[in-house]
mmCIF file of C-alpha atoms and ligand atoms in Angstrom:
data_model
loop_
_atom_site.group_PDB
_atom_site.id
_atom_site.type_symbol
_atom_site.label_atom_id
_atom_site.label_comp_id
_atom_site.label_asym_id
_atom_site.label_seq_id
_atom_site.Cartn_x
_atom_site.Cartn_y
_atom_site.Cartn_z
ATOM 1 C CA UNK Q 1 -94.949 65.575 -88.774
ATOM 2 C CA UNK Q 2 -98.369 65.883 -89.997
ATOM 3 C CA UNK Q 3 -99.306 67.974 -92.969
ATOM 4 C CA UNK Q 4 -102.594 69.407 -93.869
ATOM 5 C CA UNK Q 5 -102.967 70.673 -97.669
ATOM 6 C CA UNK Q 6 -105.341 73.395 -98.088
ATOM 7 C CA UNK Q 7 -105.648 74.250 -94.442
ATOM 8 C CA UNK Q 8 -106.733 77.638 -94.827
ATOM 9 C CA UNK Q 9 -110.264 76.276 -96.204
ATOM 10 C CA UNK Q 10 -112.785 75.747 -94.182
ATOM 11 C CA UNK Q 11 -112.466 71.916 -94.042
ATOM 12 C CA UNK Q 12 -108.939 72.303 -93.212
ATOM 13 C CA UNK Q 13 -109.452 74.702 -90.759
ATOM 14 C CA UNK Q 14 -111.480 72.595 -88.934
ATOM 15 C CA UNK Q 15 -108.874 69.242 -89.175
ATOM 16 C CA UNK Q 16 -106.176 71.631 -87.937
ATOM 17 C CA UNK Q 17 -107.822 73.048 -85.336
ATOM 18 C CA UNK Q 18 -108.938 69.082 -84.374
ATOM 19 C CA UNK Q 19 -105.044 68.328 -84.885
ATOM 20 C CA UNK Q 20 -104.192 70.959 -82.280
ATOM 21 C CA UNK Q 21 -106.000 68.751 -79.418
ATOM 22 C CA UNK Q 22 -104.617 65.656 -80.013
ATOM 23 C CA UNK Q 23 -100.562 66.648 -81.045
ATOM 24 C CA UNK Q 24 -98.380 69.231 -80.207
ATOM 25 C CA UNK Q 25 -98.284 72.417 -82.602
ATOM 26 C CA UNK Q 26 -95.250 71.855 -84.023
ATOM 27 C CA UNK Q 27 -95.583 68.257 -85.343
ATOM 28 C CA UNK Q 28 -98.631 69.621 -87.700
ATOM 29 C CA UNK Q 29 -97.660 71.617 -90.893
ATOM 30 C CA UNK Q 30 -100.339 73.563 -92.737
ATOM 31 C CA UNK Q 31 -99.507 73.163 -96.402
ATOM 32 C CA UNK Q 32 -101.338 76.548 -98.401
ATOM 33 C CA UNK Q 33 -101.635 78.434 -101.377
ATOM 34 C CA UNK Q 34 -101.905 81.610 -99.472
ATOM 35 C CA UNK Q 35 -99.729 81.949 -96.594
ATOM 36 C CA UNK Q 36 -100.649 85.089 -95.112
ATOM 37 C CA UNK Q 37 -103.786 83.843 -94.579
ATOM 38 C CA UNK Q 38 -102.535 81.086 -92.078
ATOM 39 C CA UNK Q 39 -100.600 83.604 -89.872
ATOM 40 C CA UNK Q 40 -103.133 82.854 -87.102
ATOM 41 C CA UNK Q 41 -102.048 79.490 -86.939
ATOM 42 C CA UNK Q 42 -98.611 80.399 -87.259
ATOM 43 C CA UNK Q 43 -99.043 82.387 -84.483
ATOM 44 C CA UNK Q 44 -99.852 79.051 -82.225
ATOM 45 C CA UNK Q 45 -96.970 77.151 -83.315
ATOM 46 C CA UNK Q 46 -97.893 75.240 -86.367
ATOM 47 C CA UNK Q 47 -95.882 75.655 -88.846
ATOM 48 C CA UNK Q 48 -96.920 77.139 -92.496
ATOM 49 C CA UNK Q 49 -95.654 76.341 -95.800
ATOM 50 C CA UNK Q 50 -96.792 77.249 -98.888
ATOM 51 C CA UNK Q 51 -97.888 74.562 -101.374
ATOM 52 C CA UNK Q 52 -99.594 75.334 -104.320
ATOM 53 C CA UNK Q 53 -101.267 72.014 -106.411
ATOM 54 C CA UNK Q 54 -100.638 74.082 -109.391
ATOM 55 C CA UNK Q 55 -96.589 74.709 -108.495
ATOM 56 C CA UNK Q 56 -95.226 71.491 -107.917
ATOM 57 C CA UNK Q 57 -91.774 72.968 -106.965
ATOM 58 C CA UNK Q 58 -93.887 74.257 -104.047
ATOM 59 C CA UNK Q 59 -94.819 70.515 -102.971
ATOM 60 C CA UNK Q 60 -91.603 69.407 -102.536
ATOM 61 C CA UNK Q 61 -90.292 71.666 -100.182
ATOM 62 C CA UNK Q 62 -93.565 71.784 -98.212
ATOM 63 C CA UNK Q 63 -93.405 67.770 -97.795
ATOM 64 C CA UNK Q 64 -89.752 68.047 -96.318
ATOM 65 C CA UNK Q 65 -89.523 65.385 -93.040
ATOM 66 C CA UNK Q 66 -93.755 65.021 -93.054
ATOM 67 C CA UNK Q 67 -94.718 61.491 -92.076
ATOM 68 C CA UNK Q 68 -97.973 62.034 -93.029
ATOM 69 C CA UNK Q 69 -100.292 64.132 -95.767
ATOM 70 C CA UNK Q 70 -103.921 64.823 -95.736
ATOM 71 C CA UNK Q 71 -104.623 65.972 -99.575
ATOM 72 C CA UNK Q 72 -107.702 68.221 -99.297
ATOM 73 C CA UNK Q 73 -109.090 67.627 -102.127
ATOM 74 C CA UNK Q 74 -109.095 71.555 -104.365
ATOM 75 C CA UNK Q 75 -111.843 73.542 -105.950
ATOM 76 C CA UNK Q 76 -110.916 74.534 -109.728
ATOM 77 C CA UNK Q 77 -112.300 72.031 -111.435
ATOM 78 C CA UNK Q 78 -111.277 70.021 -114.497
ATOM 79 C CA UNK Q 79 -107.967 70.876 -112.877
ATOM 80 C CA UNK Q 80 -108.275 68.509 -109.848
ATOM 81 C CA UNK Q 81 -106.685 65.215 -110.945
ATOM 82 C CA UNK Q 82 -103.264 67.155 -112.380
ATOM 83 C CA UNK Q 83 -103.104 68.737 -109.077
ATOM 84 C CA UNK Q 84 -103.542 66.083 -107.407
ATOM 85 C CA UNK Q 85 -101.310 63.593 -108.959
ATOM 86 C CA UNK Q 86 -98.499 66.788 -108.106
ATOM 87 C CA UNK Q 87 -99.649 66.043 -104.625
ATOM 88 C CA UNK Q 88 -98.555 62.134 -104.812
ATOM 89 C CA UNK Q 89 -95.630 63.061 -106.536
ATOM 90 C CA UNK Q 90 -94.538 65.295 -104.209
ATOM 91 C CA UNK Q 91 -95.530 62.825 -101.297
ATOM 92 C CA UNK Q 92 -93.706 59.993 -102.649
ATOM 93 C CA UNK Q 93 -90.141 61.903 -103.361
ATOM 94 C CA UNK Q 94 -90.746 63.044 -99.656
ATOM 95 C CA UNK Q 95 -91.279 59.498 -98.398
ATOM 96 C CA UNK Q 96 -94.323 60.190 -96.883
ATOM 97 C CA UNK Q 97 -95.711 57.034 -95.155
ATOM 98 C CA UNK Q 98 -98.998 57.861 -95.041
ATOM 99 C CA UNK Q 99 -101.931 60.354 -97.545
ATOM 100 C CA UNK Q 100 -105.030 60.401 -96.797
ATOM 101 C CA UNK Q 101 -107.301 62.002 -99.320
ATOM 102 C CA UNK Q 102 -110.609 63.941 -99.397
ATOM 103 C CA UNK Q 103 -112.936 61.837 -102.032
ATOM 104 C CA UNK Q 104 -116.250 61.213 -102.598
ATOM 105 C CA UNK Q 105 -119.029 58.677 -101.349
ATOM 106 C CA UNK Q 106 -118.861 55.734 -103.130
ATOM 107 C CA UNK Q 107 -115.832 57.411 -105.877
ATOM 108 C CA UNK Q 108 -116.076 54.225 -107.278
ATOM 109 C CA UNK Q 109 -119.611 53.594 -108.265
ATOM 110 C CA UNK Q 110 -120.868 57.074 -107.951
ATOM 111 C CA UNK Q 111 -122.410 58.262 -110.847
ATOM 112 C CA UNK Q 112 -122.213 62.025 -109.529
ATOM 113 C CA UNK Q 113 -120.191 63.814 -112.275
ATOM 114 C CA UNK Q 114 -118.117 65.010 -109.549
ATOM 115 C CA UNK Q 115 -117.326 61.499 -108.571
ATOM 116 C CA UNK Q 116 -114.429 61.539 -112.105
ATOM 117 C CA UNK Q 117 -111.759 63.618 -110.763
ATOM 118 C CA UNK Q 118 -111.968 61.791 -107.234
ATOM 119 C CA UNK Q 119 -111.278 58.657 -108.782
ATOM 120 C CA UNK Q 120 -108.853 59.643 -111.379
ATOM 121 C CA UNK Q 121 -106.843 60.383 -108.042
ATOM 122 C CA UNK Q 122 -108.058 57.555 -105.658
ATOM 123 C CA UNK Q 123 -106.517 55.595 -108.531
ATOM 124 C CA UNK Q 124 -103.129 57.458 -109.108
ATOM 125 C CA UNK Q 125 -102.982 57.112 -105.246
ATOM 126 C CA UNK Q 126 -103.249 53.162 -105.352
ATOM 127 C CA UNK Q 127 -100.794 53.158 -107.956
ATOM 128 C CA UNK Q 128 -98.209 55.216 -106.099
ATOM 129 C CA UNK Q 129 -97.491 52.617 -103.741
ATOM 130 C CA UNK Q 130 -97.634 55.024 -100.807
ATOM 131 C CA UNK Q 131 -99.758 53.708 -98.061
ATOM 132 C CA UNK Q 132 -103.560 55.666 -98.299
ATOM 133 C CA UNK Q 133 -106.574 56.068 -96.624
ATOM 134 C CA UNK Q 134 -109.950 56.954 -98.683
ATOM 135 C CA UNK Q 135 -111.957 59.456 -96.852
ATOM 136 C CA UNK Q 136 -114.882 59.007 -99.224
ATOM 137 C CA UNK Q 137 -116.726 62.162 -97.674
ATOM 138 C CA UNK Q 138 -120.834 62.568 -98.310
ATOM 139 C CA UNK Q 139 -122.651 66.045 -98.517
ATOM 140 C CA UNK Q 140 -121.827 68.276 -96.131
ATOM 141 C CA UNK Q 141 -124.882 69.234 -94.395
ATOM 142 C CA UNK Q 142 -123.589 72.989 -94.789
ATOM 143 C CA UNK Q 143 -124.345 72.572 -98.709
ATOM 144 C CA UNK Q 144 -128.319 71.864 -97.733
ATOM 145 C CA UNK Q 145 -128.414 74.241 -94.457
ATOM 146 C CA UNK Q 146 -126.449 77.158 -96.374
ATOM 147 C CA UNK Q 147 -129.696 77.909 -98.300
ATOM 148 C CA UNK Q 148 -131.684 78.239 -95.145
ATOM 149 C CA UNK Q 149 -131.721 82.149 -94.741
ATOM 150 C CA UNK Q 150 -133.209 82.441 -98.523
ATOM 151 C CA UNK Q 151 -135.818 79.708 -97.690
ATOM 152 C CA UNK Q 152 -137.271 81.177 -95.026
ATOM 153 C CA UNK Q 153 -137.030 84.688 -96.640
ATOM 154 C CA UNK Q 154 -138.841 83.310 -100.013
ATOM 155 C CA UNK Q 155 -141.380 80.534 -98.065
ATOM 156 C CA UNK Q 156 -139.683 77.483 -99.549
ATOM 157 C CA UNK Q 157 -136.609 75.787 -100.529
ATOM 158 C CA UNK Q 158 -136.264 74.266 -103.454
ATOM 159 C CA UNK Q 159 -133.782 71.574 -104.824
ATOM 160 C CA UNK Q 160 -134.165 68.573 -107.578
ATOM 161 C CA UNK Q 161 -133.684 65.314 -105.198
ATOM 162 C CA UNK Q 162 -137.259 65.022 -104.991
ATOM 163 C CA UNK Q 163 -137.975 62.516 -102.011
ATOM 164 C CA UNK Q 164 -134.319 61.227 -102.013
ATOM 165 C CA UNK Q 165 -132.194 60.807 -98.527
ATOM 166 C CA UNK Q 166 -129.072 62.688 -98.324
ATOM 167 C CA UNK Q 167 -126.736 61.373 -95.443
ATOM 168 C CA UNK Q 168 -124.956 64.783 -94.826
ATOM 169 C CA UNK Q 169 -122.833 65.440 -91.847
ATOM 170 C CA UNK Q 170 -120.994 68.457 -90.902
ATOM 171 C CA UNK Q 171 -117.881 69.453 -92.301
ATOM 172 C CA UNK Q 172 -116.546 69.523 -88.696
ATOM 173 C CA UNK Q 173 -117.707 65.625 -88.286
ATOM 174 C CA UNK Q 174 -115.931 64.938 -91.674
ATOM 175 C CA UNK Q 175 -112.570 67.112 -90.171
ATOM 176 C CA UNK Q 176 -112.986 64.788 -87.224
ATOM 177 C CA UNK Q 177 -112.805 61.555 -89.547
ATOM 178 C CA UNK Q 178 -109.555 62.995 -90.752
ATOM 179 C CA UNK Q 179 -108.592 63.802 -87.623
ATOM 180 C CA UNK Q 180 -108.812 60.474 -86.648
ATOM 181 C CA UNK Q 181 -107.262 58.800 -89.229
ATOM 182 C CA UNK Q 182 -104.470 60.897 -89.661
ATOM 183 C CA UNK Q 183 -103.642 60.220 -85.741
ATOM 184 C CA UNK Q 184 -104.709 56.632 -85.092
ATOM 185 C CA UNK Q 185 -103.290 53.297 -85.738
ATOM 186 C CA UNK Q 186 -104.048 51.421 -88.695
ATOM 187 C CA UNK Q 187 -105.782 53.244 -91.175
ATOM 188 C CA UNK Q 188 -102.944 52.253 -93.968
ATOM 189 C CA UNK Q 189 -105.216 51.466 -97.196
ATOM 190 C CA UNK Q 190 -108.406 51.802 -95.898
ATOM 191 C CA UNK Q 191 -111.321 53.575 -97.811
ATOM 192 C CA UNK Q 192 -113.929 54.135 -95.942
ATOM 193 C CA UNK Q 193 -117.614 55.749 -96.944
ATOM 194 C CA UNK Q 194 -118.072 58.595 -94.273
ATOM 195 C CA UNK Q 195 -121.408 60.074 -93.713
ATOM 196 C CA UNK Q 196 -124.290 60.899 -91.230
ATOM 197 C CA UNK Q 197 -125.613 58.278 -89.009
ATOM 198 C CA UNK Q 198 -129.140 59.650 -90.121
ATOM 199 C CA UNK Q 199 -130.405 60.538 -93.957
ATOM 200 C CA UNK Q 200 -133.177 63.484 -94.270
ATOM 201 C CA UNK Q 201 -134.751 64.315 -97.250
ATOM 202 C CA UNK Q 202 -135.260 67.771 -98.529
ATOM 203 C CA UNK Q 203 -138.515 68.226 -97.279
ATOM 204 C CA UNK Q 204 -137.308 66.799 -93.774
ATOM 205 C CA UNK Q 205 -135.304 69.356 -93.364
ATOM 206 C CA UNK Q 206 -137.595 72.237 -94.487
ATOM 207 C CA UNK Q 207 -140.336 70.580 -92.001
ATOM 208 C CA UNK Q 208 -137.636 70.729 -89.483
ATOM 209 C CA UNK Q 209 -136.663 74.462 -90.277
ATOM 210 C CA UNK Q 210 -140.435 75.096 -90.031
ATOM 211 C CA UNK Q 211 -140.817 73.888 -86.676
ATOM 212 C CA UNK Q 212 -138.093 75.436 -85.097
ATOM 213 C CA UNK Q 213 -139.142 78.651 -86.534
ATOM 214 C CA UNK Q 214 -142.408 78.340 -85.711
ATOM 215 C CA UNK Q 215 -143.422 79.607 -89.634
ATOM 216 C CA UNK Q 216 -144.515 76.752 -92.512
ATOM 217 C CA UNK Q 217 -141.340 76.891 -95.165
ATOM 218 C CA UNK Q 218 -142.001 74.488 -98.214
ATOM 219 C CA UNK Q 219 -140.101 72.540 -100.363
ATOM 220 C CA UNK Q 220 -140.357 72.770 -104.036
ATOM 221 C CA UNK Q 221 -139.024 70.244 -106.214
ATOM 222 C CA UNK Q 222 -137.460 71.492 -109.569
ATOM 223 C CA UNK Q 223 -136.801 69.461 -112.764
ATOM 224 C CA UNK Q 224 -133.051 69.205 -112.745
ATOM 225 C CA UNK Q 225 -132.412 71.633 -115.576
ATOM 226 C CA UNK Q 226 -134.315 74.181 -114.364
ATOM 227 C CA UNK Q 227 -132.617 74.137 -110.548
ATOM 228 C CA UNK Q 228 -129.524 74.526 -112.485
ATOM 229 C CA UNK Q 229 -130.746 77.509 -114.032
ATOM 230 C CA UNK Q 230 -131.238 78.960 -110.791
ATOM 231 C CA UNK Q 231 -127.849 78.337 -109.244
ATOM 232 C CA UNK Q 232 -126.372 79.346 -112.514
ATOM 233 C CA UNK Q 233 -127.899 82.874 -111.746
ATOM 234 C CA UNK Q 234 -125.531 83.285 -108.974
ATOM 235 C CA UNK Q 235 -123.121 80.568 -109.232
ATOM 236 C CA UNK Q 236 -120.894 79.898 -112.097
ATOM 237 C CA UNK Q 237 -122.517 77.506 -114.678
ATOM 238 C CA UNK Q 238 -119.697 74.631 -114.015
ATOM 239 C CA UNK Q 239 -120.597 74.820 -110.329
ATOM 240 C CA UNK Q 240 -124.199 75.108 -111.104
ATOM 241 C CA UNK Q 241 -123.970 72.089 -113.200
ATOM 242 C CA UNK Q 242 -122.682 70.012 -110.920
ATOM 243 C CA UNK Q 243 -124.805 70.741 -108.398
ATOM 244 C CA UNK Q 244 -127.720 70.117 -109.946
ATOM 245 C CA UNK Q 245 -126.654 66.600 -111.481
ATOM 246 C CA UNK Q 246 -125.405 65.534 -107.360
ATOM 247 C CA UNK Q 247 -128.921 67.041 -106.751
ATOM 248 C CA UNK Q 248 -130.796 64.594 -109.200
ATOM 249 C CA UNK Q 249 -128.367 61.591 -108.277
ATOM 250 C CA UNK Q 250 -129.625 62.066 -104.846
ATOM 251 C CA UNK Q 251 -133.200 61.723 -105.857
ATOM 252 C CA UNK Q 252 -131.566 58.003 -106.713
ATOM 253 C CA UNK Q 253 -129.971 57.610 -103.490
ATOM 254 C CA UNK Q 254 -126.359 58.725 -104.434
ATOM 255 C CA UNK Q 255 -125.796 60.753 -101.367
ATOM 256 C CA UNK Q 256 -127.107 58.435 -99.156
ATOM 257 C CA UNK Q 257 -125.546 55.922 -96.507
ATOM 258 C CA UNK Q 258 -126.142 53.901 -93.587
ATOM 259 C CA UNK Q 259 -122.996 52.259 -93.175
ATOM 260 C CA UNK Q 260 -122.152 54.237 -89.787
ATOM 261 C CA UNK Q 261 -118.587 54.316 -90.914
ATOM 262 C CA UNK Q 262 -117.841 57.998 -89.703
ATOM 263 C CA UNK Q 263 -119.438 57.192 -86.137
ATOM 264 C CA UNK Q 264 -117.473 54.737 -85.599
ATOM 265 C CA UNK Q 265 -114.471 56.118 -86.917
ATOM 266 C CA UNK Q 266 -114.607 59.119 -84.456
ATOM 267 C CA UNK Q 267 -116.496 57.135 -81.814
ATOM 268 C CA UNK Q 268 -119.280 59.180 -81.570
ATOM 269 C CA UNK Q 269 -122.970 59.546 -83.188
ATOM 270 C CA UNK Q 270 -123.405 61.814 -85.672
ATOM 271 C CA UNK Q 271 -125.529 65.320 -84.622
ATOM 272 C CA UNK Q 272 -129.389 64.430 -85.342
ATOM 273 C CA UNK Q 273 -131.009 66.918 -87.945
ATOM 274 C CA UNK Q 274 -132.776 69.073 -85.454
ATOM 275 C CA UNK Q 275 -129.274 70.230 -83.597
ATOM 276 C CA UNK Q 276 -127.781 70.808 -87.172
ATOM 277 C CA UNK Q 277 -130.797 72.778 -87.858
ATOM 278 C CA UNK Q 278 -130.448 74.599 -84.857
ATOM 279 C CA UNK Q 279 -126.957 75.437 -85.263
ATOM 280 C CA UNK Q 280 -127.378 76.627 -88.951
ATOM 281 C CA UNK Q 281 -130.251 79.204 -87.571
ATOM 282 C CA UNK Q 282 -128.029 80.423 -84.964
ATOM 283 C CA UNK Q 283 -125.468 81.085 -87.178
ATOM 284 C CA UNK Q 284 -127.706 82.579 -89.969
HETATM 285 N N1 NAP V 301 -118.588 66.811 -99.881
HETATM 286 C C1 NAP V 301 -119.086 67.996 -100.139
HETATM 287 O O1 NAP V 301 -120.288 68.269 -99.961
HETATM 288 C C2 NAP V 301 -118.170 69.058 -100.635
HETATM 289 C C3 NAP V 301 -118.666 70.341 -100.808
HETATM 290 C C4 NAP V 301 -117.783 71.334 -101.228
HETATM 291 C C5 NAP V 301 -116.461 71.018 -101.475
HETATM 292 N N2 NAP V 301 -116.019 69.747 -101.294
HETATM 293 C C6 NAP V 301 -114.603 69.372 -101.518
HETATM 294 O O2 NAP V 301 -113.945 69.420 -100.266
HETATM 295 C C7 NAP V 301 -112.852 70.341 -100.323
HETATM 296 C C8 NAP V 301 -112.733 71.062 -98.995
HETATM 297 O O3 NAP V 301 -113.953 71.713 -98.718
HETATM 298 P P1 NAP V 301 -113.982 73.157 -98.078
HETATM 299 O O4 NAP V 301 -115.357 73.427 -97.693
HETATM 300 O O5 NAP V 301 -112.890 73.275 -97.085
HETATM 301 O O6 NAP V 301 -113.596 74.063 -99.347
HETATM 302 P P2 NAP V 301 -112.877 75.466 -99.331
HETATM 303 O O7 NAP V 301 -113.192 76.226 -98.100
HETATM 304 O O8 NAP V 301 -113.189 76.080 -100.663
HETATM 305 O O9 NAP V 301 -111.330 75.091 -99.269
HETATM 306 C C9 NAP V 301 -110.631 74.598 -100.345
HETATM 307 C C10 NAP V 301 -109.161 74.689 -99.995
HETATM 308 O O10 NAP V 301 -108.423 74.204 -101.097
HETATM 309 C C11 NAP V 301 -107.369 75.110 -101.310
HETATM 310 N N3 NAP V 301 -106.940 75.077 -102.698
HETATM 311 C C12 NAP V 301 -107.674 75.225 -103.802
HETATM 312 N N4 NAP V 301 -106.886 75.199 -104.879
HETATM 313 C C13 NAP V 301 -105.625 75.036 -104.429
HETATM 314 C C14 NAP V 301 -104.375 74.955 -105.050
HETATM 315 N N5 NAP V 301 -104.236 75.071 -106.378
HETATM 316 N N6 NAP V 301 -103.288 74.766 -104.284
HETATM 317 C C15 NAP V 301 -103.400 74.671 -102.941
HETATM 318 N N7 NAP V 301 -104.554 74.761 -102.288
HETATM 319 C C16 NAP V 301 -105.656 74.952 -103.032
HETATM 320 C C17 NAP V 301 -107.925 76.474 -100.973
HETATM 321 O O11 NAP V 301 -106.879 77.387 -100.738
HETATM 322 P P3 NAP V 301 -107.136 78.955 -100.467
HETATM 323 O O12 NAP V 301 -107.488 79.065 -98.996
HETATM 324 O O13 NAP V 301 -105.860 79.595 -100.795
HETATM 325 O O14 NAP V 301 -108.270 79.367 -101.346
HETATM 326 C C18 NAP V 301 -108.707 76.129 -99.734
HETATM 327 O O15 NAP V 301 -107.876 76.145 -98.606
HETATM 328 C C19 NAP V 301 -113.180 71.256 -101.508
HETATM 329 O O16 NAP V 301 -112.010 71.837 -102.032
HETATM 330 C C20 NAP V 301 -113.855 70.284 -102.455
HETATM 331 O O17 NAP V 301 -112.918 69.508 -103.151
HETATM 332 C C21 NAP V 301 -116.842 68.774 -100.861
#
């Protein structure tokens, strides 16, 4: 039995619905906060249980007979790594032989102030004794292409990572690493740094979003402090904060890769800019 926490996300969604191709509906659990929002799945045989990061008598009884976990990583944070560890807990009384965990690129040496709460847990993880494997996910490409419908509105994007290469894949490539390691042979403690097979800077992708809509959209840098101001006018200032900082630490190359590690994990090349592109408009 395979369990997927937070599979009513959109990450999760995706690694379920991956899950669903490969093994049969009822060997997959989807582990969630809100049940009624997984009755769709429920529907097509998986089975839901609620499991809460913040109830740990949830955890226990959602872990009952699972072989193995994928922790999606949550989204309060500064109340990630407590969650978390009530994740491993749970996993280890359940005898889970295998969690896999959402990190971060590089959750080691990152200097992304988001990178702290992924290793607080990468390291509770080592130290459970339970058998892991470190999806160290990059940007998703969503968090760059989500802005696209303002851009074109207002002429330009903007963004603080000046000239700095950002190897973001899809959140549907990153569901396939999961997918992949949560139904393939040996993957027991492996980390491995998952991102595109291509980087693109900012102003890549707003030269790419100007050619395919035939219309010249800019990119304006912003000093770090003041992009945060802007996010913070929609988006609360913790989220804005962080943002901004992973903005500036890709300026320095923090969000970038070329180890090829997702390709090969999933056996396939990663989608070029110009289909992701593509995609994002057609969605927009
Ligand atoms: N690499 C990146 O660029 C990037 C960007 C954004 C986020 N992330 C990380 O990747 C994770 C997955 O991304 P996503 O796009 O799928 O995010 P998402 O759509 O916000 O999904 C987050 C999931 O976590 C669940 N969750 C949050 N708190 C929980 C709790 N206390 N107990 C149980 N479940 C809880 C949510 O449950 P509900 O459905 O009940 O809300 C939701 O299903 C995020 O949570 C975040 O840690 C990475």
């Amino acid at each position: 039995m395979i369990v997927v926490t937070g599979a009513t996300g959109k990450l999760g969604s995706l690694v379920v619905e991956g899950l669903l191709q490969k093994v049969p509906a009822n060997q997959i659990i989807a582990a969630v906060r809100t049940p009624d929002k997984a009755s769709g799945l429920g529907a097509r045989g998986v089975q839901i249980r609620e499991a809460d990061y913040s109830r740990p008598e949830t955890l226990n009884a959602a872990f009952a007979g699972a072989t193995k976990v994928l922790l999606i990583s949550g989204n309060e944070l500064g109340q990630r790594v407590a969650q978390h560890k009530a994740v491993v807990d749970a996993a280890k009384a359940a005898g889970v032989r295998l969690l896999a965990y959402t990190s971060l690129l590089r959750a080691d040496t990152s200097k992304l102030l988001l990178a702290a709460e992924h290793l607080a847990t990468e390291k509770y993880l080592r130290a459970s004794g339970i058998a892991f494997t470190l999806l160290r996910n990059g940007w998703y490409a969503e968090n760059l292409t989500a802005g696209i419908a303002a851009a074109v509105q207002q002429g330009a994007f903007i963004g603080a990572s000046k000239d700095g290469r950002i190897a973001a894949a899809t959140r549907a490539e990153y569901a396939n690493a999961a997918v992949a390691a949560l139904t393939g042979e040996g993957h027991e403690n492996q980390v491995y740094e998952l991102a595109a097979d291509t980087a693109f800077t900012r102003a890549e992708l707003a030269a790419e979003v100007s050619k395919q809509i035939g219309k010249s959209i800019a990119y304006h840098n912003l000093p770090e402090a003041e992009y945060e101001k802007v996010l913070a006018s929609f988006l609360p200032p913790e989220l804005a904060r962080i943002i901004a900082d992973a903005e500036a630490q890709a300026a320095e190359g923090a969000l970038d890769d070329d180890s090829h590690t997702l390709s090969r994990l999933v056996g396939r090349a990663t989608m070029p800019l110009a289909d992701v592109v593509a995609n994002a408009l057609q969605a927009s």
